[in-house]
Amino acid sequence: MIRLTPEPLTHEGFKPFGEVLEATSNTSVAANDSRFARYMNLANVDIDDGSSGTQISLMICEKPSTLPYTLPLLERHPRGSQAFFPATNFAFYVVVAPPAAEPDLLKLRAFVTNGQQGINMARGVWHNPMIGMTAKQRFLVVDCGLSDNCDEFELAETVILEQPR
Amino acid sequence: MIRLTPEPLTHEGFKPFGEVLEATSNTSVAANDSRFARYMNLANVDIDDGSSGTQISLMICEKPSTLPYTLPLLERHPRGSQAFFPATNFAFYVVVAPPAAEPDLLKLRAFVTNGQQGINMARGVWHNPMIGMTAKQRFLVVDCGLSDNCDEFELAETVILEQPR
């Protein structure tokens, strides 16, 4: 009989088996105009189809936003989908427009999640740089870690995200 | 000026832009001897490197386990890594042994997370089928959705996971 007593999970201890997904796992970069700290490449997503570009990261809200919120710009990722999943139960907002050479502002849609939902944005969907409403909110992100994967579009019109009804 | 009022996020509404990551997004299968309901293929992880095998799913604990816990078997995934991330803050247990033709039971390690941590298990690492300690606990899972991706190893010895100290 073998009796195992769990030891606290640490990067060092788990290294022979994979990676720990947490914000101390790696260095962070300032993202979304420093509203988030993004901890990049937390995991080696190693899938048997030749893929190498998928990354798992954590984004932590450093500067919360409030509604009404004026969108600074829209962005899209031409090289892959992008999933956001809340690491605890909290609602978040997403503004999207269909893939196109330029976003059609008349087709903008705004959504609010129910607190448990995440989203996966399809490749090329125009969207707001993610905002958080509370400091230290964490999102798990699954997206393409390859270079040249963000196009930005400056908004000629003011776009304001209002409080949900 | 464009004023956007967020609408509640639904699968139907978000369909032109991607997928909603939640347990109602898709059909579930019983997993881990029915201890979990697993909602498969919630997202089209579409990365610009030819990959097609990465899936995002949610596992929801239907039958909580208690410690001490006797491991039913060990498993490994030969075709890819497997990440588990808690959808709310809760600690979980993982038992692992290094990749090998058969698990070396003398090299088993047991870990307990700190409540905010997730893990990514490297391809081929032997591990316990995931257990949950509370009903309805949710894990976000990022792994290989290709077929023939689970080897099981029957334990000749009784292996017991004890309470952490």
PDB file of N, CA, C and O in Angstrom, chain A residues 1-4 6-7 9 17-19 21-22 44 46-49 51-54 79-81 89 109-112 116-118 120 122-123 138 157-158 160 162, chain B residues 2-4 6-7 9 17-19 21-22 44 46-49 51-54 79-81 89 109-112 116-118 120 122-123 138 157-158 160 162:
ATOM      1  N   MET A   1       0.843  -1.194   0.000  1.00  0.00           N
ATOM      2  CA  MET A   1       0.000   0.000   0.000  1.00  0.00           C
ATOM      3  C   MET A   1       0.882   1.249   0.000  1.00  0.00           C
ATOM      4  O   MET A   1       1.886   1.296   0.689  1.00  0.00           O
ATOM      5  N   ILE A   2       0.475   2.206  -0.803  1.00  0.00           N
ATOM      6  CA  ILE A   2       1.223   3.459  -0.872  1.00  0.00           C
ATOM      7  C   ILE A   2       0.329   4.583  -0.368  1.00  0.00           C
ATOM      8  O   ILE A   2      -0.796   4.744  -0.830  1.00  0.00           O
ATOM      9  N   ARG A   3       0.827   5.316   0.624  1.00  0.00           N
ATOM     10  CA  ARG A   3       0.084   6.456   1.156  1.00  0.00           C
ATOM     11  C   ARG A   3       0.773   7.738   0.714  1.00  0.00           C
ATOM     12  O   ARG A   3       1.957   7.924   0.970  1.00  0.00           O
ATOM     13  N   LEU A   4       0.014   8.601   0.062  1.00  0.00           N
ATOM     14  CA  LEU A   4       0.567   9.859  -0.434  1.00  0.00           C
ATOM     15  C   LEU A   4      -0.034  11.024   0.326  1.00  0.00           C
ATOM     16  O   LEU A   4      -1.247  11.134   0.443  1.00  0.00           O
ATOM     17  N   PRO A   6      -0.425  15.021   0.195  1.00  0.00           N
ATOM     18  CA  PRO A   6      -0.203  16.112  -0.763  1.00  0.00           C
ATOM     19  C   PRO A   6       0.728  17.181  -0.213  1.00  0.00           C
ATOM     20  O   PRO A   6       0.609  17.584   0.950  1.00  0.00           O
ATOM     21  N   GLU A   7       1.637  17.621  -1.041  1.00  0.00           N
ATOM     22  CA  GLU A   7       2.522  18.731  -0.712  1.00  0.00           C
ATOM     23  C   GLU A   7       2.018  19.974  -1.431  1.00  0.00           C
ATOM     24  O   GLU A   7       1.353  19.869  -2.464  1.00  0.00           O
ATOM     25  N   LEU A   9       1.615  22.839  -3.933  1.00  0.00           N
ATOM     26  CA  LEU A   9       2.042  22.928  -5.335  1.00  0.00           C
ATOM     27  C   LEU A   9       2.972  24.120  -5.524  1.00  0.00           C
ATOM     28  O   LEU A   9       2.612  25.258  -5.193  1.00  0.00           O
ATOM     29  N   PHE A  17       6.618  17.626 -14.242  1.00  0.00           N
ATOM     30  CA  PHE A  17       5.315  17.153 -14.711  1.00  0.00           C
ATOM     31  C   PHE A  17       4.587  18.155 -15.600  1.00  0.00           C
ATOM     32  O   PHE A  17       3.570  17.822 -16.211  1.00  0.00           O
ATOM     33  N   GLY A  18       5.082  19.400 -15.641  1.00  0.00           N
ATOM     34  CA  GLY A  18       4.409  20.410 -16.457  1.00  0.00           C
ATOM     35  C   GLY A  18       4.582  21.773 -15.828  1.00  0.00           C
ATOM     36  O   GLY A  18       5.621  22.077 -15.242  1.00  0.00           O
ATOM     37  N   GLU A  19       3.547  22.602 -15.909  1.00  0.00           N
ATOM     38  CA  GLU A  19       3.641  23.968 -15.414  1.00  0.00           C
ATOM     39  C   GLU A  19       2.495  24.289 -14.458  1.00  0.00           C
ATOM     40  O   GLU A  19       1.410  23.730 -14.576  1.00  0.00           O
ATOM     41  N   LEU A  21      -0.195  27.063 -13.435  1.00  0.00           N
ATOM     42  CA  LEU A  21      -0.859  28.214 -14.052  1.00  0.00           C
ATOM     43  C   LEU A  21      -1.202  29.222 -12.969  1.00  0.00           C
ATOM     44  O   LEU A  21      -2.233  29.114 -12.308  1.00  0.00           O
ATOM     45  N   GLU A  22      -0.328  30.175 -12.762  1.00  0.00           N
ATOM     46  CA  GLU A  22      -0.621  31.243 -11.811  1.00  0.00           C
ATOM     47  C   GLU A  22       0.212  32.450 -12.184  1.00  0.00           C
ATOM     48  O   GLU A  22       1.134  32.369 -13.001  1.00  0.00           O
ATOM     49  N   ASN A  44       3.020  25.098 -21.791  1.00  0.00           N
ATOM     50  CA  ASN A  44       3.402  24.554 -23.081  1.00  0.00           C
ATOM     51  C   ASN A  44       2.220  23.736 -23.613  1.00  0.00           C
ATOM     52  O   ASN A  44       2.072  22.560 -23.290  1.00  0.00           O
ATOM     53  N   ASP A  46       0.843  21.557 -25.883  1.00  0.00           N
ATOM     54  CA  ASP A  46       1.617  20.649 -26.748  1.00  0.00           C
ATOM     55  C   ASP A  46       0.648  19.622 -27.310  1.00  0.00           C
ATOM     56  O   ASP A  46       0.348  18.618 -26.663  1.00  0.00           O
ATOM     57  N   ILE A  47       0.108  19.918 -28.493  1.00  0.00           N
ATOM     58  CA  ILE A  47      -0.946  19.092 -29.076  1.00  0.00           C
ATOM     59  C   ILE A  47      -0.416  18.375 -30.312  1.00  0.00           C
ATOM     60  O   ILE A  47       0.361  18.946 -31.076  1.00  0.00           O
ATOM     61  N   ASP A  48      -0.851  17.170 -30.490  1.00  0.00           N
ATOM     62  CA  ASP A  48      -0.291  16.266 -31.490  1.00  0.00           C
ATOM     63  C   ASP A  48      -0.815  16.570 -32.901  1.00  0.00           C
ATOM     64  O   ASP A  48      -1.324  15.694 -33.584  1.00  0.00           O
ATOM     65  N   ASP A  49      -0.702  17.798 -33.320  1.00  0.00           N
ATOM     66  CA  ASP A  49      -1.138  18.152 -34.667  1.00  0.00           C
ATOM     67  C   ASP A  49      -0.174  19.173 -35.272  1.00  0.00           C
ATOM     68  O   ASP A  49      -0.518  19.866 -36.224  1.00  0.00           O
ATOM     69  N   SER A  51       0.884  21.796 -33.789  1.00  0.00           N
ATOM     70  CA  SER A  51       0.649  23.154 -33.304  1.00  0.00           C
ATOM     71  C   SER A  51       1.737  23.587 -32.342  1.00  0.00           C
ATOM     72  O   SER A  51       2.346  22.780 -31.652  1.00  0.00           O
ATOM     73  N   SER A  52       1.980  24.844 -32.317  1.00  0.00           N
ATOM     74  CA  SER A  52       2.961  25.385 -31.386  1.00  0.00           C
ATOM     75  C   SER A  52       2.616  26.809 -31.008  1.00  0.00           C
ATOM     76  O   SER A  52       3.292  27.413 -30.189  1.00  0.00           O
ATOM     77  N   GLY A  53       1.555  27.339 -31.584  1.00  0.00           N
ATOM     78  CA  GLY A  53       1.283  28.753 -31.408  1.00  0.00           C
ATOM     79  C   GLY A  53       0.278  29.079 -30.318  1.00  0.00           C
ATOM     80  O   GLY A  53       0.035  30.248 -30.044  1.00  0.00           O
ATOM     81  N   THR A  54      -0.317  28.074 -29.684  1.00  0.00           N
ATOM     82  CA  THR A  54      -1.330  28.347 -28.667  1.00  0.00           C
ATOM     83  C   THR A  54      -0.657  28.696 -27.353  1.00  0.00           C
ATOM     84  O   THR A  54       0.232  27.990 -26.900  1.00  0.00           O
ATOM     85  N   ARG A  79      -4.254  36.195 -36.554  1.00  0.00           N
ATOM     86  CA  ARG A  79      -3.629  34.871 -36.597  1.00  0.00           C
ATOM     87  C   ARG A  79      -4.277  33.866 -35.655  1.00  0.00           C
ATOM     88  O   ARG A  79      -3.760  32.765 -35.480  1.00  0.00           O
ATOM     89  N   GLY A  80      -5.401  34.220 -35.037  1.00  0.00           N
ATOM     90  CA  GLY A  80      -6.001  33.200 -34.187  1.00  0.00           C
ATOM     91  C   GLY A  80      -7.175  33.680 -33.366  1.00  0.00           C
ATOM     92  O   GLY A  80      -7.420  34.882 -33.222  1.00  0.00           O
ATOM     93  N   SER A  81      -7.882  32.726 -32.817  1.00  0.00           N
ATOM     94  CA  SER A  81      -8.990  32.989 -31.898  1.00  0.00           C
ATOM     95  C   SER A  81      -8.423  33.460 -30.557  1.00  0.00           C
ATOM     96  O   SER A  81      -7.225  33.343 -30.288  1.00  0.00           O
ATOM     97  N   ASN A  89     -15.975  34.133 -10.289  1.00  0.00           N
ATOM     98  CA  ASN A  89     -17.243  34.550 -10.880  1.00  0.00           C
ATOM     99  C   ASN A  89     -17.349  36.072 -10.912  1.00  0.00           C
ATOM    100  O   ASN A  89     -17.490  36.711  -9.865  1.00  0.00           O
ATOM    101  N   ARG A 109     -21.757  45.413 -31.458  1.00  0.00           N
ATOM    102  CA  ARG A 109     -22.663  44.854 -30.444  1.00  0.00           C
ATOM    103  C   ARG A 109     -21.913  44.871 -29.113  1.00  0.00           C
ATOM    104  O   ARG A 109     -20.698  44.655 -29.067  1.00  0.00           O
ATOM    105  N   ALA A 110     -22.633  45.111 -28.042  1.00  0.00           N
ATOM    106  CA  ALA A 110     -22.041  45.063 -26.705  1.00  0.00           C
ATOM    107  C   ALA A 110     -22.753  43.993 -25.896  1.00  0.00           C
ATOM    108  O   ALA A 110     -23.987  43.878 -25.941  1.00  0.00           O
ATOM    109  N   PHE A 111     -21.981  43.190 -25.173  1.00  0.00           N
ATOM    110  CA  PHE A 111     -22.541  42.116 -24.353  1.00  0.00           C
ATOM    111  C   PHE A 111     -22.029  42.242 -22.924  1.00  0.00           C
ATOM    112  O   PHE A 111     -20.920  42.733 -22.676  1.00  0.00           O
ATOM    113  N   VAL A 112     -22.835  41.751 -21.999  1.00  0.00           N
ATOM    114  CA  VAL A 112     -22.386  41.593 -20.615  1.00  0.00           C
ATOM    115  C   VAL A 112     -22.584  40.124 -20.238  1.00  0.00           C
ATOM    116  O   VAL A 112     -23.619  39.525 -20.547  1.00  0.00           O
ATOM    117  N   GLN A 116     -20.496  33.773 -14.843  1.00  0.00           N
ATOM    118  CA  GLN A 116     -19.849  32.461 -14.970  1.00  0.00           C
ATOM    119  C   GLN A 116     -19.371  32.201 -16.397  1.00  0.00           C
ATOM    120  O   GLN A 116     -18.623  31.256 -16.631  1.00  0.00           O
ATOM    121  N   GLN A 117     -19.820  33.000 -17.329  1.00  0.00           N
ATOM    122  CA  GLN A 117     -19.495  32.745 -18.734  1.00  0.00           C
ATOM    123  C   GLN A 117     -18.114  33.280 -19.104  1.00  0.00           C
ATOM    124  O   GLN A 117     -17.672  34.306 -18.603  1.00  0.00           O
ATOM    125  N   GLY A 118     -17.476  32.567 -20.026  1.00  0.00           N
ATOM    126  CA  GLY A 118     -16.323  33.089 -20.743  1.00  0.00           C
ATOM    127  C   GLY A 118     -16.705  33.259 -22.192  1.00  0.00           C
ATOM    128  O   GLY A 118     -17.829  32.932 -22.612  1.00  0.00           O
ATOM    129  N   ASN A 120     -15.061  33.001 -26.412  1.00  0.00           N
ATOM    130  CA  ASN A 120     -13.981  32.762 -27.366  1.00  0.00           C
ATOM    131  C   ASN A 120     -14.296  33.584 -28.601  1.00  0.00           C
ATOM    132  O   ASN A 120     -15.314  33.364 -29.254  1.00  0.00           O
ATOM    133  N   ALA A 122     -13.747  34.648 -32.367  1.00  0.00           N
ATOM    134  CA  ALA A 122     -13.223  34.055 -33.590  1.00  0.00           C
ATOM    135  C   ALA A 122     -12.111  34.932 -34.159  1.00  0.00           C
ATOM    136  O   ALA A 122     -12.058  36.149 -33.912  1.00  0.00           O
ATOM    137  N   ARG A 123     -11.262  34.303 -34.910  1.00  0.00           N
ATOM    138  CA  ARG A 123     -10.173  35.006 -35.577  1.00  0.00           C
ATOM    139  C   ARG A 123     -10.713  36.215 -36.350  1.00  0.00           C
ATOM    140  O   ARG A 123     -11.693  36.103 -37.087  1.00  0.00           O
ATOM    141  N   ARG A 138      -8.935  38.482 -12.440  1.00  0.00           N
ATOM    142  CA  ARG A 138      -8.051  37.672 -13.284  1.00  0.00           C
ATOM    143  C   ARG A 138      -8.853  37.020 -14.412  1.00  0.00           C
ATOM    144  O   ARG A 138      -9.918  36.458 -14.179  1.00  0.00           O
ATOM    145  N   GLU A 157     -15.203  58.007 -34.694  1.00  0.00           N
ATOM    146  CA  GLU A 157     -16.357  58.458 -33.906  1.00  0.00           C
ATOM    147  C   GLU A 157     -16.158  58.059 -32.446  1.00  0.00           C
ATOM    148  O   GLU A 157     -15.494  57.065 -32.153  1.00  0.00           O
ATOM    149  N   THR A 158     -16.754  58.813 -31.559  1.00  0.00           N
ATOM    150  CA  THR A 158     -16.711  58.443 -30.146  1.00  0.00           C
ATOM    151  C   THR A 158     -17.690  57.292 -29.907  1.00  0.00           C
ATOM    152  O   THR A 158     -18.867  57.389 -30.267  1.00  0.00           O
ATOM    153  N   ILE A 160     -19.254  54.942 -26.921  1.00  0.00           N
ATOM    154  CA  ILE A 160     -19.390  54.894 -25.463  1.00  0.00           C
ATOM    155  C   ILE A 160     -20.151  53.640 -25.056  1.00  0.00           C
ATOM    156  O   ILE A 160     -21.228  53.345 -25.587  1.00  0.00           O
ATOM    157  N   GLU A 162     -22.309  52.026 -22.376  1.00  0.00           N
ATOM    158  CA  GLU A 162     -23.178  52.517 -21.300  1.00  0.00           C
ATOM    159  C   GLU A 162     -23.440  51.415 -20.264  1.00  0.00           C
ATOM    160  O   GLU A 162     -23.170  50.249 -20.506  1.00  0.00           O
TER     161      GLU A 162
ATOM    162  N   ILE B   2     -21.581  57.108 -30.803  1.00  0.00           N
ATOM    163  CA  ILE B   2     -22.329  55.844 -30.733  1.00  0.00           C
ATOM    164  C   ILE B   2     -22.413  55.420 -29.274  1.00  0.00           C
ATOM    165  O   ILE B   2     -21.384  55.329 -28.597  1.00  0.00           O
ATOM    166  N   ARG B   3     -23.621  55.193 -28.815  1.00  0.00           N
ATOM    167  CA  ARG B   3     -23.814  54.731 -27.438  1.00  0.00           C
ATOM    168  C   ARG B   3     -24.268  53.271 -27.482  1.00  0.00           C
ATOM    169  O   ARG B   3     -25.285  52.966 -28.109  1.00  0.00           O
ATOM    170  N   LEU B   4     -23.516  52.408 -26.807  1.00  0.00           N
ATOM    171  CA  LEU B   4     -23.833  50.983 -26.800  1.00  0.00           C
ATOM    172  C   LEU B   4     -24.293  50.574 -25.415  1.00  0.00           C
ATOM    173  O   LEU B   4     -23.618  50.853 -24.423  1.00  0.00           O
ATOM    174  N   PRO B   6     -24.955  47.304 -23.149  1.00  0.00           N
ATOM    175  CA  PRO B   6     -24.671  45.871 -23.194  1.00  0.00           C
ATOM    176  C   PRO B   6     -25.939  45.037 -23.072  1.00  0.00           C
ATOM    177  O   PRO B   6     -26.808  45.316 -22.244  1.00  0.00           O
ATOM    178  N   GLU B   7     -26.025  44.010 -23.907  1.00  0.00           N
ATOM    179  CA  GLU B   7     -27.122  43.054 -23.831  1.00  0.00           C
ATOM    180  C   GLU B   7     -26.588  41.791 -23.153  1.00  0.00           C
ATOM    181  O   GLU B   7     -25.387  41.513 -23.188  1.00  0.00           O
ATOM    182  N   LEU B   9     -25.231  38.259 -22.555  1.00  0.00           N
ATOM    183  CA  LEU B   9     -24.519  37.366 -23.474  1.00  0.00           C
ATOM    184  C   LEU B   9     -25.274  36.048 -23.626  1.00  0.00           C
ATOM    185  O   LEU B   9     -25.560  35.376 -22.631  1.00  0.00           O
ATOM    186  N   PHE B  17     -19.655  36.036 -33.632  1.00  0.00           N
ATOM    187  CA  PHE B  17     -18.361  36.512 -33.152  1.00  0.00           C
ATOM    188  C   PHE B  17     -17.501  35.420 -32.525  1.00  0.00           C
ATOM    189  O   PHE B  17     -16.325  35.642 -32.240  1.00  0.00           O
ATOM    190  N   GLY B  18     -18.088  34.245 -32.280  1.00  0.00           N
ATOM    191  CA  GLY B  18     -17.329  33.179 -31.640  1.00  0.00           C
ATOM    192  C   GLY B  18     -18.239  32.326 -30.781  1.00  0.00           C
ATOM    193  O   GLY B  18     -19.403  32.100 -31.113  1.00  0.00           O
ATOM    194  N   GLU B  19     -17.709  31.865 -29.647  1.00  0.00           N
ATOM    195  CA  GLU B  19     -18.482  30.967 -28.787  1.00  0.00           C
ATOM    196  C   GLU B  19     -18.527  31.491 -27.353  1.00  0.00           C
ATOM    197  O   GLU B  19     -17.601  32.179 -26.907  1.00  0.00           O
ATOM    198  N   LEU B  21     -18.253  30.407 -23.515  1.00  0.00           N
ATOM    199  CA  LEU B  21     -17.667  29.320 -22.733  1.00  0.00           C
ATOM    200  C   LEU B  21     -18.483  29.130 -21.470  1.00  0.00           C
ATOM    201  O   LEU B  21     -18.265  29.806 -20.463  1.00  0.00           O
ATOM    202  N   GLU B  22     -19.452  28.238 -21.531  1.00  0.00           N
ATOM    203  CA  GLU B  22     -20.208  27.904 -20.327  1.00  0.00           C
ATOM    204  C   GLU B  22     -20.773  26.512 -20.477  1.00  0.00           C
ATOM    205  O   GLU B  22     -20.764  25.939 -21.565  1.00  0.00           O
ATOM    206  N   ASN B  44     -13.751  26.942 -30.716  1.00  0.00           N
ATOM    207  CA  ASN B  44     -12.921  26.645 -31.876  1.00  0.00           C
ATOM    208  C   ASN B  44     -11.579  27.349 -31.688  1.00  0.00           C
ATOM    209  O   ASN B  44     -11.436  28.517 -32.033  1.00  0.00           O
ATOM    210  N   ASP B  46      -8.510  28.318 -32.867  1.00  0.00           N
ATOM    211  CA  ASP B  46      -8.156  28.439 -34.284  1.00  0.00           C
ATOM    212  C   ASP B  46      -6.868  29.235 -34.374  1.00  0.00           C
ATOM    213  O   ASP B  46      -6.877  30.460 -34.354  1.00  0.00           O
ATOM    214  N   ILE B  47      -5.742  28.539 -34.395  1.00  0.00           N
ATOM    215  CA  ILE B  47      -4.432  29.193 -34.318  1.00  0.00           C
ATOM    216  C   ILE B  47      -3.716  29.014 -35.647  1.00  0.00           C
ATOM    217  O   ILE B  47      -3.807  27.964 -36.273  1.00  0.00           O
ATOM    218  N   ASP B  48      -2.979  30.024 -36.028  1.00  0.00           N
ATOM    219  CA  ASP B  48      -2.393  30.110 -37.355  1.00  0.00           C
ATOM    220  C   ASP B  48      -1.116  29.283 -37.487  1.00  0.00           C
ATOM    221  O   ASP B  48      -0.078  29.768 -37.889  1.00  0.00           O
ATOM    222  N   ASP B  49      -1.186  28.038 -37.125  1.00  0.00           N
ATOM    223  CA  ASP B  49      -0.020  27.163 -37.262  1.00  0.00           C
ATOM    224  C   ASP B  49      -0.464  25.774 -37.709  1.00  0.00           C
ATOM    225  O   ASP B  49       0.248  24.796 -37.528  1.00  0.00           O
ATOM    226  N   SER B  51      -2.878  24.098 -36.428  1.00  0.00           N
ATOM    227  CA  SER B  51      -3.420  23.292 -35.342  1.00  0.00           C
ATOM    228  C   SER B  51      -4.929  23.151 -35.464  1.00  0.00           C
ATOM    229  O   SER B  51      -5.618  24.003 -36.007  1.00  0.00           O
ATOM    230  N   SER B  52      -5.423  22.063 -34.999  1.00  0.00           N
ATOM    231  CA  SER B  52      -6.860  21.818 -35.010  1.00  0.00           C
ATOM    232  C   SER B  52      -7.271  20.941 -33.850  1.00  0.00           C
ATOM    233  O   SER B  52      -8.448  20.699 -33.651  1.00  0.00           O
ATOM    234  N   GLY B  53      -6.302  20.495 -33.072  1.00  0.00           N
ATOM    235  CA  GLY B  53      -6.615  19.484 -32.065  1.00  0.00           C
ATOM    236  C   GLY B  53      -6.841  20.018 -30.670  1.00  0.00           C
ATOM    237  O   GLY B  53      -7.188  19.274 -29.770  1.00  0.00           O
ATOM    238  N   THR B  54      -6.659  21.327 -30.462  1.00  0.00           N
ATOM    239  CA  THR B  54      -6.812  21.877 -29.116  1.00  0.00           C
ATOM    240  C   THR B  54      -8.284  22.093 -28.812  1.00  0.00           C
ATOM    241  O   THR B  54      -8.999  22.687 -29.610  1.00  0.00           O
ATOM    242  N   ARG B  79      -1.202  12.133 -26.676  1.00  0.00           N
ATOM    243  CA  ARG B  79      -1.245  13.040 -27.823  1.00  0.00           C
ATOM    244  C   ARG B  79      -1.247  14.513 -27.441  1.00  0.00           C
ATOM    245  O   ARG B  79      -1.432  15.365 -28.306  1.00  0.00           O
ATOM    246  N   GLY B  80      -1.085  14.807 -26.149  1.00  0.00           N
ATOM    247  CA  GLY B  80      -1.043  16.222 -25.841  1.00  0.00           C
ATOM    248  C   GLY B  80      -1.002  16.547 -24.361  1.00  0.00           C
ATOM    249  O   GLY B  80      -1.245  15.701 -23.496  1.00  0.00           O
ATOM    250  N   SER B  81      -0.702  17.800 -24.083  1.00  0.00           N
ATOM    251  CA  SER B  81      -0.726  18.321 -22.723  1.00  0.00           C
ATOM    252  C   SER B  81      -2.173  18.479 -22.269  1.00  0.00           C
ATOM    253  O   SER B  81      -3.118  18.396 -23.056  1.00  0.00           O
ATOM    254  N   ASN B  89     -12.165  30.171  -7.041  1.00  0.00           N
ATOM    255  CA  ASN B  89     -11.023  29.841  -6.182  1.00  0.00           C
ATOM    256  C   ASN B  89     -11.327  28.607  -5.348  1.00  0.00           C
ATOM    257  O   ASN B  89     -12.143  28.650  -4.438  1.00  0.00           O
ATOM    258  N   ARG B 109       4.019  11.551  -6.934  1.00  0.00           N
ATOM    259  CA  ARG B 109       4.005  12.753  -6.090  1.00  0.00           C
ATOM    260  C   ARG B 109       2.568  13.240  -6.019  1.00  0.00           C
ATOM    261  O   ARG B 109       1.815  13.137  -6.991  1.00  0.00           O
ATOM    262  N   ALA B 110       2.199  13.756  -4.878  1.00  0.00           N
ATOM    263  CA  ALA B 110       0.861  14.331  -4.706  1.00  0.00           C
ATOM    264  C   ALA B 110       1.003  15.797  -4.354  1.00  0.00           C
ATOM    265  O   ALA B 110       1.844  16.180  -3.538  1.00  0.00           O
ATOM    266  N   PHE B 111       0.173  16.644  -4.987  1.00  0.00           N
ATOM    267  CA  PHE B 111       0.219  18.086  -4.751  1.00  0.00           C
ATOM    268  C   PHE B 111      -1.171  18.591  -4.401  1.00  0.00           C
ATOM    269  O   PHE B 111      -2.185  18.026  -4.831  1.00  0.00           O
ATOM    270  N   VAL B 112      -1.203  19.664  -3.639  1.00  0.00           N
ATOM    271  CA  VAL B 112      -2.455  20.388  -3.399  1.00  0.00           C
ATOM    272  C   VAL B 112      -2.225  21.830  -3.823  1.00  0.00           C
ATOM    273  O   VAL B 112      -1.189  22.427  -3.521  1.00  0.00           O
ATOM    274  N   GLN B 116      -5.873  29.278  -6.053  1.00  0.00           N
ATOM    275  CA  GLN B 116      -5.875  30.134  -7.245  1.00  0.00           C
ATOM    276  C   GLN B 116      -5.088  29.505  -8.386  1.00  0.00           C
ATOM    277  O   GLN B 116      -5.171  29.969  -9.522  1.00  0.00           O
ATOM    278  N   GLN B 117      -4.322  28.491  -8.093  1.00  0.00           N
ATOM    279  CA  GLN B 117      -3.449  27.896  -9.108  1.00  0.00           C
ATOM    280  C   GLN B 117      -4.203  26.924 -10.014  1.00  0.00           C
ATOM    281  O   GLN B 117      -5.109  26.218  -9.581  1.00  0.00           O
ATOM    282  N   GLY B 118      -3.769  26.881 -11.267  1.00  0.00           N
ATOM    283  CA  GLY B 118      -4.115  25.791 -12.163  1.00  0.00           C
ATOM    284  C   GLY B 118      -2.866  25.010 -12.481  1.00  0.00           C
ATOM    285  O   GLY B 118      -1.774  25.343 -12.011  1.00  0.00           O
ATOM    286  N   ASN B 120      -0.797  22.659 -15.753  1.00  0.00           N
ATOM    287  CA  ASN B 120      -0.736  22.109 -17.108  1.00  0.00           C
ATOM    288  C   ASN B 120       0.142  20.876 -17.036  1.00  0.00           C
ATOM    289  O   ASN B 120       1.320  20.972 -16.705  1.00  0.00           O
ATOM    290  N   ALA B 122       2.245  17.931 -18.635  1.00  0.00           N
ATOM    291  CA  ALA B 122       2.951  17.666 -19.887  1.00  0.00           C
ATOM    292  C   ALA B 122       2.425  16.372 -20.508  1.00  0.00           C
ATOM    293  O   ALA B 122       1.901  15.490 -19.820  1.00  0.00           O
ATOM    294  N   ARG B 123       2.566  16.284 -21.794  1.00  0.00           N
ATOM    295  CA  ARG B 123       2.178  15.093 -22.541  1.00  0.00           C
ATOM    296  C   ARG B 123       2.780  13.830 -21.896  1.00  0.00           C
ATOM    297  O   ARG B 123       3.972  13.793 -21.613  1.00  0.00           O
ATOM    298  N   ARG B 138     -16.241  23.729 -10.922  1.00  0.00           N
ATOM    299  CA  ARG B 138     -15.978  23.735 -12.362  1.00  0.00           C
ATOM    300  C   ARG B 138     -14.483  23.913 -12.646  1.00  0.00           C
ATOM    301  O   ARG B 138     -13.835  24.761 -12.041  1.00  0.00           O
ATOM    302  N   GLU B 157      -1.045  -2.115  -6.777  1.00  0.00           N
ATOM    303  CA  GLU B 157      -0.991  -1.790  -5.351  1.00  0.00           C
ATOM    304  C   GLU B 157      -2.077  -0.768  -5.021  1.00  0.00           C
ATOM    305  O   GLU B 157      -2.454   0.033  -5.881  1.00  0.00           O
ATOM    306  N   THR B 158      -2.522  -0.781  -3.789  1.00  0.00           N
ATOM    307  CA  THR B 158      -3.472   0.235  -3.342  1.00  0.00           C
ATOM    308  C   THR B 158      -2.725   1.544  -3.099  1.00  0.00           C
ATOM    309  O   THR B 158      -1.733   1.567  -2.373  1.00  0.00           O
ATOM    310  N   ILE B 160      -3.295   5.404  -1.802  1.00  0.00           N
ATOM    311  CA  ILE B 160      -4.236   6.222  -1.040  1.00  0.00           C
ATOM    312  C   ILE B 160      -3.726   7.657  -0.941  1.00  0.00           C
ATOM    313  O   ILE B 160      -2.580   7.897  -0.561  1.00  0.00           O
ATOM    314  N   GLU B 162      -3.886  10.912   1.047  1.00  0.00           N
ATOM    315  CA  GLU B 162      -4.229  11.271   2.422  1.00  0.00           C
ATOM    316  C   GLU B 162      -4.543  12.766   2.534  1.00  0.00           C
ATOM    317  O   GLU B 162      -4.245  13.545   1.617  1.00  0.00           O
TER     318      GLU B 162
END
